[in-house]
PDB file of C-alpha atoms in Angstrom:
ATOM      1  CA  UNK A   1       0.089   0.090  -0.137  1.00 52.00           C
ATOM      2  CA  UNK A   2       1.022   3.479  -0.716  1.00 51.00           C
ATOM      3  CA  UNK A   3       1.591   6.163   2.072  1.00 53.00           C
ATOM      4  CA  UNK A   4       0.442   9.186   1.916  1.00 50.00           C
ATOM      5  CA  UNK A   5       1.400  11.981   4.571  1.00 56.00           C
ATOM      6  CA  UNK A   6       2.144   9.249   7.328  1.00 55.00           C
ATOM      7  CA  UNK A   7      -0.909   7.261   6.761  1.00 65.00           C
ATOM      8  CA  UNK A   8      -1.887   4.330   4.250  1.00 75.00           C
ATOM      9  CA  UNK A   9      -3.891   5.017   1.045  1.00 86.00           C
ATOM     10  CA  UNK A  10      -6.903   2.993   0.841  1.00 90.00           C
ATOM     11  CA  UNK A  11      -6.770   0.438  -1.701  1.00 93.00           C
ATOM     12  CA  UNK A  12      -8.466   1.173  -5.161  1.00 94.00           C
ATOM     13  CA  UNK A  13     -10.660  -1.910  -4.651  1.00 93.00           C
ATOM     14  CA  UNK A  14     -12.475  -0.498  -1.384  1.00 94.00           C
ATOM     15  CA  UNK A  15     -12.491   3.050  -3.069  1.00 95.00           C
ATOM     16  CA  UNK A  16     -14.638   1.225  -5.762  1.00 95.00           C
ATOM     17  CA  UNK A  17     -16.583  -0.507  -2.877  1.00 95.00           C
ATOM     18  CA  UNK A  18     -17.400   2.821  -1.348  1.00 96.00           C
ATOM     19  CA  UNK A  19     -17.930   4.238  -4.642  1.00 96.00           C
ATOM     20  CA  UNK A  20     -21.007   1.830  -5.476  1.00 96.00           C
ATOM     21  CA  UNK A  21     -22.098   2.276  -1.753  1.00 96.00           C
ATOM     22  CA  UNK A  22     -22.466   6.149  -2.144  1.00 96.00           C
ATOM     23  CA  UNK A  23     -24.682   5.272  -5.472  1.00 96.00           C
ATOM     24  CA  UNK A  24     -26.656   2.877  -3.545  1.00 95.00           C
ATOM     25  CA  UNK A  25     -26.955   5.492  -0.879  1.00 96.00           C
ATOM     26  CA  UNK A  26     -28.178   8.184  -3.327  1.00 96.00           C
ATOM     27  CA  UNK A  27     -30.723   5.474  -5.162  1.00 95.00           C
ATOM     28  CA  UNK A  28     -32.323   4.130  -1.796  1.00 94.00           C
ATOM     29  CA  UNK A  29     -32.750   7.723  -0.258  1.00 96.00           C
ATOM     30  CA  UNK A  30     -34.119   8.808  -3.111  1.00 96.00           C
ATOM     31  CA  UNK A  31     -36.647   5.928  -4.089  1.00 94.00           C
ATOM     32  CA  UNK A  32     -37.758   6.339  -0.307  1.00 94.00           C
ATOM     33  CA  UNK A  33     -38.254  10.191  -0.519  1.00 96.00           C
ATOM     34  CA  UNK A  34     -40.332   9.454  -3.915  1.00 96.00           C
ATOM     35  CA  UNK A  35     -42.369   6.917  -2.473  1.00 94.00           C
ATOM     36  CA  UNK A  36     -43.235   9.723   0.614  1.00 95.00           C
ATOM     37  CA  UNK A  37     -43.766  12.258  -2.472  1.00 96.00           C
ATOM     38  CA  UNK A  38     -46.611   9.911  -3.953  1.00 93.00           C
ATOM     39  CA  UNK A  39     -48.124   8.861  -0.648  1.00 94.00           C
ATOM     40  CA  UNK A  40     -48.601  12.624  -0.052  1.00 93.00           C
ATOM     41  CA  UNK A  41     -49.845  13.116  -3.420  1.00 92.00           C
ATOM     42  CA  UNK A  42     -52.412  10.473  -3.341  1.00 88.00           C
ATOM     43  CA  UNK A  43     -53.643  11.680   0.208  1.00 89.00           C
ATOM     44  CA  UNK A  44     -53.992  15.315  -1.115  1.00 88.00           C
ATOM     45  CA  UNK A  45     -56.579  13.935  -3.789  1.00 88.00           C
ATOM     46  CA  UNK A  46     -58.288  12.089  -1.644  1.00 87.00           C
ATOM     47  CA  UNK A  47     -57.035   8.314  -2.262  1.00 89.00           C
ATOM     48  CA  UNK A  48     -56.039   5.883  -0.053  1.00 90.00           C
ATOM     49  CA  UNK A  49     -52.571   5.018   0.463  1.00 87.00           C
ATOM     50  CA  UNK A  50     -51.527   1.426   1.180  1.00 90.00           C
ATOM     51  CA  UNK A  51     -49.590   0.478   4.091  1.00 91.00           C
ATOM     52  CA  UNK A  52     -46.765  -0.988   1.932  1.00 90.00           C
ATOM     53  CA  UNK A  53     -45.907   2.167   0.286  1.00 89.00           C
ATOM     54  CA  UNK A  54     -45.101   3.658   3.781  1.00 93.00           C
ATOM     55  CA  UNK A  55     -43.378   0.540   4.713  1.00 94.00           C
ATOM     56  CA  UNK A  56     -40.972   0.299   1.422  1.00 92.00           C
ATOM     57  CA  UNK A  57     -40.341   4.116   1.883  1.00 94.00           C
ATOM     58  CA  UNK A  58     -38.976   3.851   5.451  1.00 96.00           C
ATOM     59  CA  UNK A  59     -36.865   0.436   4.333  1.00 95.00           C
ATOM     60  CA  UNK A  60     -35.569   2.289   1.428  1.00 94.00           C
ATOM     61  CA  UNK A  61     -34.471   5.270   3.821  1.00 96.00           C
ATOM     62  CA  UNK A  62     -33.502   3.073   6.536  1.00 96.00           C
ATOM     63  CA  UNK A  63     -31.211   0.812   4.176  1.00 95.00           C
ATOM     64  CA  UNK A  64     -29.703   4.328   2.680  1.00 95.00           C
ATOM     65  CA  UNK A  65     -28.839   5.828   5.939  1.00 96.00           C
ATOM     66  CA  UNK A  66     -27.179   2.335   6.946  1.00 96.00           C
ATOM     67  CA  UNK A  67     -25.331   1.909   3.430  1.00 96.00           C
ATOM     68  CA  UNK A  68     -23.920   5.769   4.188  1.00 96.00           C
ATOM     69  CA  UNK A  69     -22.760   4.570   8.249  1.00 96.00           C
ATOM     70  CA  UNK A  70     -21.236   1.760   6.522  1.00 96.00           C
ATOM     71  CA  UNK A  71     -19.413   3.915   3.713  1.00 95.00           C
ATOM     72  CA  UNK A  72     -18.279   6.304   6.422  1.00 96.00           C
ATOM     73  CA  UNK A  73     -16.643   3.562   8.814  1.00 95.00           C
ATOM     74  CA  UNK A  74     -14.868   2.075   5.614  1.00 94.00           C
ATOM     75  CA  UNK A  75     -13.460   5.220   5.192  1.00 93.00           C
ATOM     76  CA  UNK A  76     -12.339   5.355   8.898  1.00 92.00           C
ATOM     77  CA  UNK A  77     -10.830   2.273   8.443  1.00 91.00           C
ATOM     78  CA  UNK A  78     -13.224  -0.109  10.489  1.00 91.00           C
ATOM     79  CA  UNK A  79     -13.997  -3.772   9.667  1.00 90.00           C
ATOM     80  CA  UNK A  80     -17.243  -3.626  11.376  1.00 92.00           C
ATOM     81  CA  UNK A  81     -19.215  -2.104   8.644  1.00 93.00           C
ATOM     82  CA  UNK A  82     -18.408  -5.299   6.313  1.00 94.00           C
ATOM     83  CA  UNK A  83     -20.737  -7.652   8.166  1.00 95.00           C
ATOM     84  CA  UNK A  84     -23.633  -5.275   7.709  1.00 96.00           C
ATOM     85  CA  UNK A  85     -22.668  -4.308   4.540  1.00 96.00           C
ATOM     86  CA  UNK A  86     -22.820  -8.200   3.357  1.00 96.00           C
ATOM     87  CA  UNK A  87     -26.215  -8.855   4.745  1.00 96.00           C
ATOM     88  CA  UNK A  88     -27.697  -5.852   2.980  1.00 95.00           C
ATOM     89  CA  UNK A  89     -25.996  -6.663  -0.452  1.00 95.00           C
ATOM     90  CA  UNK A  90     -26.993 -10.213  -0.104  1.00 95.00           C
ATOM     91  CA  UNK A  91     -30.483  -9.264   0.371  1.00 94.00           C
ATOM     92  CA  UNK A  92     -30.148  -6.837  -2.460  1.00 91.00           C
ATOM     93  CA  UNK A  93     -28.772 -10.016  -4.466  1.00 93.00           C
ATOM     94  CA  UNK A  94     -32.020 -12.136  -3.201  1.00 94.00           C
ATOM     95  CA  UNK A  95     -34.225  -9.227  -4.506  1.00 91.00           C
ATOM     96  CA  UNK A  96     -32.479  -8.809  -7.828  1.00 90.00           C
ATOM     97  CA  UNK A  97     -32.628 -12.610  -8.769  1.00 94.00           C
ATOM     98  CA  UNK A  98     -36.489 -12.479  -7.711  1.00 93.00           C
ATOM     99  CA  UNK A  99     -36.830  -9.480  -9.566  1.00 91.00           C
ATOM    100  CA  UNK A 100     -35.136 -11.129 -12.845  1.00 93.00           C
ATOM    101  CA  UNK A 101     -37.361 -14.257 -12.210  1.00 94.00           C
ATOM    102  CA  UNK A 102     -40.727 -12.079 -12.356  1.00 93.00           C
ATOM    103  CA  UNK A 103     -39.813 -10.687 -15.454  1.00 90.00           C
ATOM    104  CA  UNK A 104     -38.078  -7.418 -14.127  1.00 89.00           C
ATOM    105  CA  UNK A 105     -34.924  -6.956 -16.402  1.00 90.00           C
ATOM    106  CA  UNK A 106     -33.771  -3.685 -14.537  1.00 90.00           C
ATOM    107  CA  UNK A 107     -33.346  -5.843 -11.624  1.00 90.00           C
ATOM    108  CA  UNK A 108     -29.502  -6.901 -13.294  1.00 93.00           C
ATOM    109  CA  UNK A 109     -28.356  -3.559 -11.977  1.00 93.00           C
ATOM    110  CA  UNK A 110     -28.951  -3.941  -8.498  1.00 91.00           C
ATOM    111  CA  UNK A 111     -27.596  -7.808  -8.722  1.00 93.00           C
ATOM    112  CA  UNK A 112     -24.353  -6.314 -10.314  1.00 94.00           C
ATOM    113  CA  UNK A 113     -24.260  -3.381  -7.909  1.00 94.00           C
ATOM    114  CA  UNK A 114     -24.708  -5.802  -4.939  1.00 95.00           C
ATOM    115  CA  UNK A 115     -22.063  -8.286  -6.633  1.00 95.00           C
ATOM    116  CA  UNK A 116     -19.335  -5.290  -7.143  1.00 95.00           C
ATOM    117  CA  UNK A 117     -19.669  -4.332  -3.571  1.00 96.00           C
ATOM    118  CA  UNK A 118     -18.983  -7.938  -1.947  1.00 95.00           C
ATOM    119  CA  UNK A 119     -16.269  -8.451  -4.694  1.00 95.00           C
ATOM    120  CA  UNK A 120     -14.252  -5.521  -3.956  1.00 96.00           C
ATOM    121  CA  UNK A 121     -15.037  -5.489   0.109  1.00 95.00           C
ATOM    122  CA  UNK A 122     -13.568  -8.958   0.485  1.00 94.00           C
ATOM    123  CA  UNK A 123     -10.446  -8.633  -1.628  1.00 95.00           C
ATOM    124  CA  UNK A 124      -7.167  -9.228  -0.349  1.00 94.00           C
ATOM    125  CA  UNK A 125      -5.991  -5.565  -0.376  1.00 94.00           C
ATOM    126  CA  UNK A 126      -9.358  -4.362   1.201  1.00 92.00           C
ATOM    127  CA  UNK A 127      -9.134  -6.895   3.860  1.00 91.00           C
ATOM    128  CA  UNK A 128      -5.603  -6.338   4.966  1.00 92.00           C
ATOM    129  CA  UNK A 129      -6.104  -2.694   4.926  1.00 90.00           C
ATOM    130  CA  UNK A 130      -9.210  -3.039   7.001  1.00 89.00           C
ATOM    131  CA  UNK A 131      -7.866  -5.167   9.584  1.00 87.00           C
ATOM    132  CA  UNK A 132      -4.320  -4.020  10.248  1.00 75.00           C
ATOM    133  CA  UNK A 133      -4.076  -2.830  13.840  1.00 63.00           C
ATOM    134  CA  UNK A 134      -3.160   0.931  14.591  1.00 61.00           C
ATOM    135  CA  UNK A 135       0.208  -0.196  15.690  1.00 58.00           C
ATOM    136  CA  UNK A 136       0.977  -1.438  12.566  1.00 54.00           C
ATOM    137  CA  UNK A 137      -0.264   0.748  10.195  1.00 51.00           C
ATOM    138  CA  UNK A 138       2.770   2.325   9.257  1.00 53.00           C
ATOM    139  CA  UNK A 139       4.301  -1.268   8.283  1.00 47.00           C
ATOM    140  CA  UNK A 140       1.206  -1.832   6.498  1.00 47.00           C
ATOM    141  CA  UNK A 141       1.698   1.479   4.580  1.00 49.00           C
ATOM    142  CA  UNK A 142       5.480   0.842   3.479  1.00 46.00           C
ATOM    143  CA  UNK A 143       4.516  -2.686   2.185  1.00 45.00           C
ATOM    144  CA  UNK A 144       3.860  -2.253  -1.671  1.00 45.00           C
TER     145      UNK A 144
END
């Protein structure tokens, strides 16, 4: 790993995972907000809003906030985010597979994004960077 001002640089694979997580955060947050906007418009016009709309909106916002927290933890070099991201991305992959089975080809995008995050988070250089203790950060920083 390369050293920048006494600190090891984040590996490219982990930067890629954080970038994909950032995109997922934006997408989930946008979907959650849009669901609330559509529900408000339905209420304004006197239509009933299914409870599922609110559940999906809250779940989408919660996933967005959780992924944002995990991305920040990755940048701060904390391996605690890996299991959380793994669980959320596996649910994303299952959701994508279900979408494909039911005939929604756009579900491939979510499936690919989830796969990319898992692939890059568990690469050896990402694991090494995340699991290095603060005492050995200088040692890790000097290894290429």
